[in-house]
PDB file of C-alpha atoms and ligand atoms in Angstrom:
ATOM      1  CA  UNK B   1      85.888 137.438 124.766  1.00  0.00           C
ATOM      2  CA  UNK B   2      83.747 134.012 124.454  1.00  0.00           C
ATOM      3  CA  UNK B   3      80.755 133.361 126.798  1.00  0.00           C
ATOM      4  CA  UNK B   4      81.572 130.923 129.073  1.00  0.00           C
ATOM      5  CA  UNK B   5      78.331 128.626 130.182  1.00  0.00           C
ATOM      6  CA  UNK B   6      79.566 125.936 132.576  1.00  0.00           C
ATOM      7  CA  UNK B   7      77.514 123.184 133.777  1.00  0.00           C
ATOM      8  CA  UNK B   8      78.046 121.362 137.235  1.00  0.00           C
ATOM      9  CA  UNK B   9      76.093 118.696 139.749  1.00  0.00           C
ATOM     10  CA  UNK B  10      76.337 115.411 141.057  1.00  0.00           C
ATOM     11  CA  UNK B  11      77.282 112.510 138.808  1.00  0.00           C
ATOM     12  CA  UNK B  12      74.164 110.860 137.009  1.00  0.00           C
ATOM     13  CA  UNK B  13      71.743 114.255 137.074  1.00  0.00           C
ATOM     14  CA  UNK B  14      71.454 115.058 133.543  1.00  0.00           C
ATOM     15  CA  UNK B  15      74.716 117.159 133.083  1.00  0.00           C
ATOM     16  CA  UNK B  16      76.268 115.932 129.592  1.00  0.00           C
ATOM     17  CA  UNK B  17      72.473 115.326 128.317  1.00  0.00           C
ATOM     18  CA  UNK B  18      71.872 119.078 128.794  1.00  0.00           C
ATOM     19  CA  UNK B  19      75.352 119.844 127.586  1.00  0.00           C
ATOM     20  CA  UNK B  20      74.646 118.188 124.275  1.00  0.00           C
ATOM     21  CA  UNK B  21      71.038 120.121 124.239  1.00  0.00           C
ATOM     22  CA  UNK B  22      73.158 123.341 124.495  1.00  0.00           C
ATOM     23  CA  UNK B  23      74.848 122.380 121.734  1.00  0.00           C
ATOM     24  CA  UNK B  24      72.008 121.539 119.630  1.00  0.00           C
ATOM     25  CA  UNK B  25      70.267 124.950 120.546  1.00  0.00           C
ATOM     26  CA  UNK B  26      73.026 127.074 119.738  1.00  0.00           C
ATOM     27  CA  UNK B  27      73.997 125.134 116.462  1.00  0.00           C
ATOM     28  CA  UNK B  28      69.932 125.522 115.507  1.00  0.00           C
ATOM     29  CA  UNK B  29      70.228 129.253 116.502  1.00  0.00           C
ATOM     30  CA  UNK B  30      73.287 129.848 114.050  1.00  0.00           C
ATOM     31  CA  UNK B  31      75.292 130.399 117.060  1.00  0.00           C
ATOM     32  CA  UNK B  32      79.070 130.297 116.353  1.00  0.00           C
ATOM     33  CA  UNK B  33      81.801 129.018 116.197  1.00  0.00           C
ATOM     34  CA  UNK B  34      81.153 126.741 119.815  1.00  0.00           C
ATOM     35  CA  UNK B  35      83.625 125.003 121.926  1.00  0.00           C
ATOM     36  CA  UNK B  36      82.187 122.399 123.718  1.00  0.00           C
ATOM     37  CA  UNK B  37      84.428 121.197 126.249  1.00  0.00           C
ATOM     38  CA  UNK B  38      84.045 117.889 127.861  1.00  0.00           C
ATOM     39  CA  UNK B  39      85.961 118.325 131.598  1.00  0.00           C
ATOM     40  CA  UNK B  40      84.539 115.105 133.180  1.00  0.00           C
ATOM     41  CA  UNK B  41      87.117 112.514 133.659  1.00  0.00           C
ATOM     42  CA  UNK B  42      84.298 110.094 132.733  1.00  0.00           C
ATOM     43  CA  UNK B  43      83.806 111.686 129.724  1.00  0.00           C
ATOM     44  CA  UNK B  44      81.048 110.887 127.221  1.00  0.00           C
ATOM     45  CA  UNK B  45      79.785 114.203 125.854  1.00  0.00           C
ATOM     46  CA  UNK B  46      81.312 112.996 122.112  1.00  0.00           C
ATOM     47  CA  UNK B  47      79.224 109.749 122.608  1.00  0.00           C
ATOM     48  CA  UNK B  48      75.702 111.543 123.047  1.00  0.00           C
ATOM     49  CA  UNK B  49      76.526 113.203 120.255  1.00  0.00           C
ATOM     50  CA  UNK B  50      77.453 110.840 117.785  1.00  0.00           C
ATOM     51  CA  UNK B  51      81.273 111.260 117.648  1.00  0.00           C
ATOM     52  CA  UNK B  52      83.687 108.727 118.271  1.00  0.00           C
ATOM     53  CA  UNK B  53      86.294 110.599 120.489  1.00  0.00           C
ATOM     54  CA  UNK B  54      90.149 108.793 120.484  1.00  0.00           C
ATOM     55  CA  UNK B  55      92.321 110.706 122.053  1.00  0.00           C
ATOM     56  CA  UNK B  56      91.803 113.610 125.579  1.00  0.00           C
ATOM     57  CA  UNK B  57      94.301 116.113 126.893  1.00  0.00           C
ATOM     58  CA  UNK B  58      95.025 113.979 129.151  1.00  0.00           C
ATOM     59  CA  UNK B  59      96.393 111.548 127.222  1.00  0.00           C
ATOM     60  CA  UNK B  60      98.728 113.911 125.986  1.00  0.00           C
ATOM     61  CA  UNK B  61      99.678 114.498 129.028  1.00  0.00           C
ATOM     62  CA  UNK B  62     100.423 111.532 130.472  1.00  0.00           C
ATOM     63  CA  UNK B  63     102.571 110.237 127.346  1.00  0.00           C
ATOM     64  CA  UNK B  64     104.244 113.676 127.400  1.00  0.00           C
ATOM     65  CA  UNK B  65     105.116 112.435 130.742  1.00  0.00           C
ATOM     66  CA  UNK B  66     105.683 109.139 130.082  1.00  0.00           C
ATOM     67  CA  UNK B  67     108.314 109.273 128.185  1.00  0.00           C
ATOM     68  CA  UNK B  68     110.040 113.076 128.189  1.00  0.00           C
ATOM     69  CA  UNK B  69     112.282 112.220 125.962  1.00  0.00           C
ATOM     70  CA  UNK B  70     109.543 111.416 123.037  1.00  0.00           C
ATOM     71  CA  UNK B  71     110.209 115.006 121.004  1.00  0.00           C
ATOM     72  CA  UNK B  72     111.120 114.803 118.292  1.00  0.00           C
ATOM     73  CA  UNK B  73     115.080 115.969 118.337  1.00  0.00           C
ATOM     74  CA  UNK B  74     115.309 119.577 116.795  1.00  0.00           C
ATOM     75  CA  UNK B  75     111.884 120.522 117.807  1.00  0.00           C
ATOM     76  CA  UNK B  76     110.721 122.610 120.997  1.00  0.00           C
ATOM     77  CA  UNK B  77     108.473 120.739 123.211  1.00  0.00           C
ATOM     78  CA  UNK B  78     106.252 123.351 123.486  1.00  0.00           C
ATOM     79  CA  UNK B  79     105.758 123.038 119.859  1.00  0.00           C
ATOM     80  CA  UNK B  80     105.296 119.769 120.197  1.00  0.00           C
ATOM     81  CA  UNK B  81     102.919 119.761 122.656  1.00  0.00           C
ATOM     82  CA  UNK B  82     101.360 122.439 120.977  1.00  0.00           C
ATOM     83  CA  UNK B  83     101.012 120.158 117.735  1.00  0.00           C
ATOM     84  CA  UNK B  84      99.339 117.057 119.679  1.00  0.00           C
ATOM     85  CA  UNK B  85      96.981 119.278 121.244  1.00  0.00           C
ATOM     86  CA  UNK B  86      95.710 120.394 118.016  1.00  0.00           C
ATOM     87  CA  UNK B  87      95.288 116.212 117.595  1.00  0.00           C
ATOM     88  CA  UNK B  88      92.833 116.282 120.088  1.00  0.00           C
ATOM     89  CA  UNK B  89      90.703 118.810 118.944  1.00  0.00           C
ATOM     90  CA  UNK B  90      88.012 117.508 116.903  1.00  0.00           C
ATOM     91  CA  UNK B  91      86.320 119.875 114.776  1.00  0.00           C
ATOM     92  CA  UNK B  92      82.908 119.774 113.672  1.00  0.00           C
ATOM     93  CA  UNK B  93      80.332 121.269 111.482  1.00  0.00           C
ATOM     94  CA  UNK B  94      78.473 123.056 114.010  1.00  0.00           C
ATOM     95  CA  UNK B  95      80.952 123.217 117.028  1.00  0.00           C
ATOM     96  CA  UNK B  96      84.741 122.027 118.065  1.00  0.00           C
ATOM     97  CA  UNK B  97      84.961 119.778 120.937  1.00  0.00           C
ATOM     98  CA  UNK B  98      87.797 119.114 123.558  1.00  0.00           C
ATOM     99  CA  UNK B  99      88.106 116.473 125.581  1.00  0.00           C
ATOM    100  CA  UNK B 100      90.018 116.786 128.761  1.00  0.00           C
ATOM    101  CA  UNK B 101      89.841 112.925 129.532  1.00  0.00           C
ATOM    102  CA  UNK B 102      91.588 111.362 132.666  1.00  0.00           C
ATOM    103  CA  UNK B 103      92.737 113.245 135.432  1.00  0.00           C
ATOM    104  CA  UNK B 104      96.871 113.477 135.939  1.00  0.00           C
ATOM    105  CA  UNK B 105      98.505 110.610 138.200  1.00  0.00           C
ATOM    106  CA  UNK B 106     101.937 110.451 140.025  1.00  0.00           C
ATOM    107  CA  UNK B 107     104.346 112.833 139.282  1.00  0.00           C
ATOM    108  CA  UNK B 108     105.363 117.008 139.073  1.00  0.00           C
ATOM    109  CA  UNK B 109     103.160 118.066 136.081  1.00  0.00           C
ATOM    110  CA  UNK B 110     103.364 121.899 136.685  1.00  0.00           C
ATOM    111  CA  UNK B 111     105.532 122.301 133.130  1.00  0.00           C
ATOM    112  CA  UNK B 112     103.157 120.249 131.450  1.00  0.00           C
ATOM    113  CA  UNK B 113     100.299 121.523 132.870  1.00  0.00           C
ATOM    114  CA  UNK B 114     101.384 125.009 132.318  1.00  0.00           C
ATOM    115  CA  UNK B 115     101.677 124.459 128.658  1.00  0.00           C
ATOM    116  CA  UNK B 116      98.402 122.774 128.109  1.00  0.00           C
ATOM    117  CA  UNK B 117      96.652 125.413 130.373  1.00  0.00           C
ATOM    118  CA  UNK B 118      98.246 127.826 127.988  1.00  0.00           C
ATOM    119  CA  UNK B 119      97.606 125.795 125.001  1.00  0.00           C
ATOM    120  CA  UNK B 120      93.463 126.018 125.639  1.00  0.00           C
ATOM    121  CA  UNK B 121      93.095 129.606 127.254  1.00  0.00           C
ATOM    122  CA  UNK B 122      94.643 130.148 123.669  1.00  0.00           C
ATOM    123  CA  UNK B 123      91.928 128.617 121.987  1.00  0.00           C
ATOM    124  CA  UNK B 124      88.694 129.520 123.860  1.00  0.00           C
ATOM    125  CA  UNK B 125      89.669 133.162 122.794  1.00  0.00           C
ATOM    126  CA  UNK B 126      88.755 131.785 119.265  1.00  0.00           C
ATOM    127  CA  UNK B 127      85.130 131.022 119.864  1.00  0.00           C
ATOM    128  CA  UNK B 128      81.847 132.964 120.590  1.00  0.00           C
ATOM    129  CA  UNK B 129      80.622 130.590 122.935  1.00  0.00           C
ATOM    130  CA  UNK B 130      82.583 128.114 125.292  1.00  0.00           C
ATOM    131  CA  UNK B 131      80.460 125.406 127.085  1.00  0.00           C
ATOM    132  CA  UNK B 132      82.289 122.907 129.748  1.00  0.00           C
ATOM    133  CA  UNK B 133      80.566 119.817 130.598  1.00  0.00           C
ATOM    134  CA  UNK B 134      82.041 119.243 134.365  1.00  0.00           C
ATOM    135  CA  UNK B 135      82.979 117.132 137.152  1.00  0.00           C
ATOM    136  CA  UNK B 136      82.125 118.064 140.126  1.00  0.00           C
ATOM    137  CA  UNK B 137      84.893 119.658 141.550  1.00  0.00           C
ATOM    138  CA  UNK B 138      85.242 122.032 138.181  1.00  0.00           C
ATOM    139  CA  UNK B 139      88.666 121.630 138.177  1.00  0.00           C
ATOM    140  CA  UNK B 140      88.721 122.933 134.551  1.00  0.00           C
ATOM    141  CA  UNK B 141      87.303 125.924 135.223  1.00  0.00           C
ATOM    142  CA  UNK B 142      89.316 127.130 138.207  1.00  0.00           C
ATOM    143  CA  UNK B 143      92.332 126.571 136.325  1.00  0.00           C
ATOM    144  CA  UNK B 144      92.041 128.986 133.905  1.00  0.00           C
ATOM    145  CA  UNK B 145      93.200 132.317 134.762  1.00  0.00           C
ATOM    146  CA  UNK B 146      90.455 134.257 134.094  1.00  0.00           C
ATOM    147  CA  UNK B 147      88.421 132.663 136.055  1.00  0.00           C
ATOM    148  CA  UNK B 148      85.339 134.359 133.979  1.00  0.00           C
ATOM    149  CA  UNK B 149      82.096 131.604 133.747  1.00  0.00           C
ATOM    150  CA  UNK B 150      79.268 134.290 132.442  1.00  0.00           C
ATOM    151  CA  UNK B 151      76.171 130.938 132.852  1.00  0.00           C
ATOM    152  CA  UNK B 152      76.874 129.026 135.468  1.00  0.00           C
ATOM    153  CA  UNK B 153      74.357 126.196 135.688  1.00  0.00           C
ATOM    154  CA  UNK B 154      74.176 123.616 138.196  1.00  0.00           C
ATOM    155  CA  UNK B 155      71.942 120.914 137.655  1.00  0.00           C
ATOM    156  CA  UNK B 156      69.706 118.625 139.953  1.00  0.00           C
ATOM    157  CA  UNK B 157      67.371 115.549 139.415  1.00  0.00           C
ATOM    158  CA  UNK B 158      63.837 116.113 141.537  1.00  0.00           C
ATOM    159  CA  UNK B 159      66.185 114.540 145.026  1.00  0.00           C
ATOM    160  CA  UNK B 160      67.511 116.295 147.659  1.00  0.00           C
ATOM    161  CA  UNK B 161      70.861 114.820 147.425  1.00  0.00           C
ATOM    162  CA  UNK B 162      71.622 116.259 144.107  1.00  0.00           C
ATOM    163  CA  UNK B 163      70.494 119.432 145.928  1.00  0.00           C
ATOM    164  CA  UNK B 164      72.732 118.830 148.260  1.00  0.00           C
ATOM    165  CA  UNK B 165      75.622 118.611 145.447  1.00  0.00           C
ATOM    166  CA  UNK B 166      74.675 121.638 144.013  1.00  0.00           C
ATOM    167  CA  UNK B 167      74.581 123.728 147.664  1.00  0.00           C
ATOM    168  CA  UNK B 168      77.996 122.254 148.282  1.00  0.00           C
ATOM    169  CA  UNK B 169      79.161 123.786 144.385  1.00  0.00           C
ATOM    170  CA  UNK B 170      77.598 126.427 145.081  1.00  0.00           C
ATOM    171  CA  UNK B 171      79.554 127.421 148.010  1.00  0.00           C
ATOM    172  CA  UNK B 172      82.618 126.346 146.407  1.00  0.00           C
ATOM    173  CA  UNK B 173      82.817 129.095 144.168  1.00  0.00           C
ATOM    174  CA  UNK B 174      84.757 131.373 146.028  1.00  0.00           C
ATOM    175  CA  UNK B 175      87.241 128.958 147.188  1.00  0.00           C
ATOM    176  CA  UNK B 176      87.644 128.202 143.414  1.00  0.00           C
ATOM    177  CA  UNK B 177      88.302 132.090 142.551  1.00  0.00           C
ATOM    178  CA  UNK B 178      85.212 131.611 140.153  1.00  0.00           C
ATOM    179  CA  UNK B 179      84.351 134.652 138.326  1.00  0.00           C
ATOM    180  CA  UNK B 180      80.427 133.755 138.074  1.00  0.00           C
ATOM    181  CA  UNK B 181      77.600 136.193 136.234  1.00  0.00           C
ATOM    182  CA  UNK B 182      74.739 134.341 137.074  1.00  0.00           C
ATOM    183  CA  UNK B 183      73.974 130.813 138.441  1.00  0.00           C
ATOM    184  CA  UNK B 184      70.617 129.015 137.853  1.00  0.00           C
ATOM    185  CA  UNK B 185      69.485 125.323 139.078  1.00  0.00           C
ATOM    186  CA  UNK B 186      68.049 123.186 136.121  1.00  0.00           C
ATOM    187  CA  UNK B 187      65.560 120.592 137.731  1.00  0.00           C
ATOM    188  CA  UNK B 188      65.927 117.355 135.457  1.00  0.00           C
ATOM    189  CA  UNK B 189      63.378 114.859 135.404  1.00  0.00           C
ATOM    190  CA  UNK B 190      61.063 116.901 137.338  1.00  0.00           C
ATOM    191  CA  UNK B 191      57.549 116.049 137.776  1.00  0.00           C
ATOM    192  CA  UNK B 192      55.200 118.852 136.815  1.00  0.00           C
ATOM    193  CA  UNK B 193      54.700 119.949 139.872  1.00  0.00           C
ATOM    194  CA  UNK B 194      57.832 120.284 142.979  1.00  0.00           C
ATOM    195  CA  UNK B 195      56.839 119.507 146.315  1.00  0.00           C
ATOM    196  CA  UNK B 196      57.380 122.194 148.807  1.00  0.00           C
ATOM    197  CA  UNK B 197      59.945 120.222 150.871  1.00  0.00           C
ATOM    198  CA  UNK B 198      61.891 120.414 147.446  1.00  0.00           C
ATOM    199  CA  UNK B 199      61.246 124.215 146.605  1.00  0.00           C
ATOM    200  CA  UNK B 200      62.020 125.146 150.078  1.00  0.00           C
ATOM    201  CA  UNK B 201      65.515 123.532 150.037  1.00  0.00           C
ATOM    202  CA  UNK B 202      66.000 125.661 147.031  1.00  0.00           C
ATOM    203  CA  UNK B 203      65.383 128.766 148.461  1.00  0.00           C
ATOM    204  CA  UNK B 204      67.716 127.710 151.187  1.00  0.00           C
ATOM    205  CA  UNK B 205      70.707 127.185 148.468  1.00  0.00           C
ATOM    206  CA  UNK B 206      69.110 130.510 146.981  1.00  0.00           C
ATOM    207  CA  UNK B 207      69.854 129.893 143.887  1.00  0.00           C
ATOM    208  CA  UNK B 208      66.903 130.725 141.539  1.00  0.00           C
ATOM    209  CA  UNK B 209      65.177 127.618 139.209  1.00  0.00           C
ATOM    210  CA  UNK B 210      66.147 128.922 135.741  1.00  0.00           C
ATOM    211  CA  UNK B 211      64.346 125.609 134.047  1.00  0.00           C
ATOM    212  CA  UNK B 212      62.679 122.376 134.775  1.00  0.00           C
ATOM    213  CA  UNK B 213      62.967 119.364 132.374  1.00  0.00           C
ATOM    214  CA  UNK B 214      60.646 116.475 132.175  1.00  0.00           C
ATOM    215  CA  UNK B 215      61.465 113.067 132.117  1.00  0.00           C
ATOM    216  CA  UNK B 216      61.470 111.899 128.336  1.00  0.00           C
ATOM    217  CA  UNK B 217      61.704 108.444 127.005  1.00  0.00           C
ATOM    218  CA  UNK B 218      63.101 109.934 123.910  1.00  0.00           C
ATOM    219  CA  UNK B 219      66.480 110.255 125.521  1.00  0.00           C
ATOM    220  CA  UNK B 220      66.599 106.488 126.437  1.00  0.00           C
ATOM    221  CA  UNK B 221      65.625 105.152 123.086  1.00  0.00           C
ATOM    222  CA  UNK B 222      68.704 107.745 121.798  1.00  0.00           C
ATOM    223  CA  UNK B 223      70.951 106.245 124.066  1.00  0.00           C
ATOM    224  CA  UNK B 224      69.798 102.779 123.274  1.00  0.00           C
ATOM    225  CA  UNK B 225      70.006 103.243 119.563  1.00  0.00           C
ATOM    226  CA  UNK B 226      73.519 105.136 120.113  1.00  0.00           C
ATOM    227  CA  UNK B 227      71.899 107.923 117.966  1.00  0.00           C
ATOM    228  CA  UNK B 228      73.318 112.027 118.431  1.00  0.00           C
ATOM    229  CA  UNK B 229      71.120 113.938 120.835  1.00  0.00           C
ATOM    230  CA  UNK B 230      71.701 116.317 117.926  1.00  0.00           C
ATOM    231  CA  UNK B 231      69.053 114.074 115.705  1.00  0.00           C
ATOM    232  CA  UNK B 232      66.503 114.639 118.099  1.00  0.00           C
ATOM    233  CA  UNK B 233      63.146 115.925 117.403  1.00  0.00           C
ATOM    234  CA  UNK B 234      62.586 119.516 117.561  1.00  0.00           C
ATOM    235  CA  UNK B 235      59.466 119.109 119.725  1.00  0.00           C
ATOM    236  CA  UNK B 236      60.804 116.620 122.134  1.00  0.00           C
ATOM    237  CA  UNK B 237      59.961 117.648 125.868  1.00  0.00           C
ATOM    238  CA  UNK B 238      64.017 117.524 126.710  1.00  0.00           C
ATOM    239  CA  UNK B 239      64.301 119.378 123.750  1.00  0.00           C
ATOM    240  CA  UNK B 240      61.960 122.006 124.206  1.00  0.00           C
ATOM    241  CA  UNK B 241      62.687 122.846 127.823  1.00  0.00           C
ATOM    242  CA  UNK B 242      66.347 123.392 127.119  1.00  0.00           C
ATOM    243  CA  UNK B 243      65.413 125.648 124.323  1.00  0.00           C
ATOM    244  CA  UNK B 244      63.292 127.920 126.793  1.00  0.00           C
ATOM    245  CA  UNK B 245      66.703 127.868 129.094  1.00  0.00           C
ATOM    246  CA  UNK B 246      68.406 129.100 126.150  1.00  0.00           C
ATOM    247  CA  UNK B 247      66.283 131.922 126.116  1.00  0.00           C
ATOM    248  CA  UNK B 248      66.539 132.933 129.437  1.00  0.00           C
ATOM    249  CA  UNK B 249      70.204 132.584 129.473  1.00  0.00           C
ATOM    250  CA  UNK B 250      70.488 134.580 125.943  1.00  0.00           C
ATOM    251  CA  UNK B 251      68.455 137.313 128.178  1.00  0.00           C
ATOM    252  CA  UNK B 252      71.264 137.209 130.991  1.00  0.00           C
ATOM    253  CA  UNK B 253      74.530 136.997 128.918  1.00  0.00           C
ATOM    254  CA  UNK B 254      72.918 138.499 125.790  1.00  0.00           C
TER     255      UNK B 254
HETATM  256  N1  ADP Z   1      65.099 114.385 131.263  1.00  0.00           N
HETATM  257  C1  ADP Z   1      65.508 113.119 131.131  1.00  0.00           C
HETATM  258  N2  ADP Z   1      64.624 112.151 130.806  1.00  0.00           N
HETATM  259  C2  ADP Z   1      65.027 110.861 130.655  1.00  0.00           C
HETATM  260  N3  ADP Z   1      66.290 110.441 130.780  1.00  0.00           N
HETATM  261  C3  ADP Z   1      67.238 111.357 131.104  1.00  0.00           C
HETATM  262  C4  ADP Z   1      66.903 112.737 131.287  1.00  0.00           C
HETATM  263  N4  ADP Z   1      68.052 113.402 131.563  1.00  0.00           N
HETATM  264  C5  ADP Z   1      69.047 112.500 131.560  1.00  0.00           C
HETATM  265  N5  ADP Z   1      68.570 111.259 131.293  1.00  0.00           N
HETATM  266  C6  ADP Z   1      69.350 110.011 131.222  1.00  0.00           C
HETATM  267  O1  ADP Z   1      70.048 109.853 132.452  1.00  0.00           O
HETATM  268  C7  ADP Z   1      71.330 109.291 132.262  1.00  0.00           C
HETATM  269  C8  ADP Z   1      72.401 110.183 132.901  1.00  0.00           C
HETATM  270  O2  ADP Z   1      72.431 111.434 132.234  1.00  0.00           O
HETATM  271  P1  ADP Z   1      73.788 112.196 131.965  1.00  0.00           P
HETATM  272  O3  ADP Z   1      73.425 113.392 131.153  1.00  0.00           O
HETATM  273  O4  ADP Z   1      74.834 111.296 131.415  1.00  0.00           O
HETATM  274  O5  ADP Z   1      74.193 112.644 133.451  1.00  0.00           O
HETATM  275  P2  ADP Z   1      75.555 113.292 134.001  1.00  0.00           P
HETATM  276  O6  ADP Z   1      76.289 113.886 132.840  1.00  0.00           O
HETATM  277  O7  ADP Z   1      75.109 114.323 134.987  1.00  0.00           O
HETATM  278  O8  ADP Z   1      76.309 112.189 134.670  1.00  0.00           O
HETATM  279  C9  ADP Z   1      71.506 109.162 130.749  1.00  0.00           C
HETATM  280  O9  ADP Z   1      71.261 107.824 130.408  1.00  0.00           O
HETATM  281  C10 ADP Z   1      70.442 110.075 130.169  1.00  0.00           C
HETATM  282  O10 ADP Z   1      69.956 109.616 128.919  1.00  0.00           O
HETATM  283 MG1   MG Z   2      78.309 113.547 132.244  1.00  0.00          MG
END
């Protein structure tokens, strides 16, 4: 069975920058083959990495329930569904990615659904490592079946209201039927020190700091240049702090 690390927090934290980092330390490490899958509606995991994405599950969806009638005549629509879902998924040297684009709109999608739920649970059993990029209601994640999320990491800038976001995921998961291992709190952008006001909010949530990450200007010239967090240098602080959470998560989920 794949490793599932899942990452989760308010909008704007740092989620699909540490996502790509993941990605970067596993495909360093020799770790594979990787699913990355990008579950925010807003997605833009491809983008920090360099790859242009076209086409999401959900737009699969949607024209699958656009127009019903669109298979092809002679062929099963699971099959066909099956065969544009295999469209979506863009393969890559060092990991696959899936893009679960825009969230469903009007309409009874439970067939649909059902067959695309299907389709993926299929195709995480294929990889050694599954990573979902989230939104914050993990919607993605409580769909599948299993339930199973071995790293769950939620992730906070140095505020208390994306502390807040994380207390209020964090005592989601039940309601969600989440099958967690182990949960950790990433601090992004923290300053080298955290105030006690800060660390004692944590210990409220009581869920443990598993890694801080500094603010790095590296990250903004990327974006600026449009260049793959993947191309970043190997000693850049982002970097290097999200290799040491590799680590410690390689030391929990082995
Ligand atoms: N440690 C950091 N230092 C500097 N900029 C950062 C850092 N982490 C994230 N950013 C920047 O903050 C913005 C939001 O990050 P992003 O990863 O897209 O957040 P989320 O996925 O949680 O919405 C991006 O422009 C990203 O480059
Ligand atoms: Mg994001």
């Amino acid at each position: 069975m794949s490793k599932v690390i899942a990452l989760a927090g308010k909008g704007g934290v740092g989620k699909t920058t540490v996502a790509a980092l993941i990605l970067r330390h596993l495909a360093e490490s020799g770790e594979s083959p990787v699913l990355a899958v990008d579950a925010d509606p807003n997605s833009n995991l491809g983008e920090t990495l360099g790859i242009d994405v076209d086409k999401s599950v959900g737009d699969v969806r949607e024209g699958f329930m656009k127009n019903p009638q669109g298979v092809p005549s002679g062929m099963d629509k699971i099959v066909y569904l099956e065969m544009l879902m295999h469209q979506v998924l863009i393969e890559q040297q060092a990991f696959d990615l899936l893009v679960m684009g825009r969230q469903e709109g009007q309409g009874c999608y439970c067939m649909v659904n059902n067959i695309l739920n299907r389709f993926t649970e299929e195709l995480e059993k294929n990889y050694k490592y599954l990573m979902v990029d989230n939104e914050a209601g993990m919607e993605h994640l409580s769909r599948r079946t299993s339930g199973k999320v071995d790293m769950l990491l939620l992730v906070t800038d140095y505020a208390l209201r994306g502390l807040r976001a994380v207390k209020r995921i964090n005592d989601m998961l039940e309601e969600l039927k989440l099958n967690v291992g182990q949960v950790g709190l990433i601090v992004n952008r923290a300053p080298k020190e955290l105030g006690k006001a800060f660390l004692d909010e944590c210990e409220n949530i009581g869920v443990p700091i598993i890694c801080t990450i500094p603010d790095d200007g590296a990250l903004l010239e990327f974006d600026m240049e449009q260049r793959s967090l993947m191309e970043l240098p190997a000693d850049s602080a982002a970097v290097m702090a999200v290799d040491g959470l590799m680590n410690k998560v390689a030391e929990y989920i082995g």
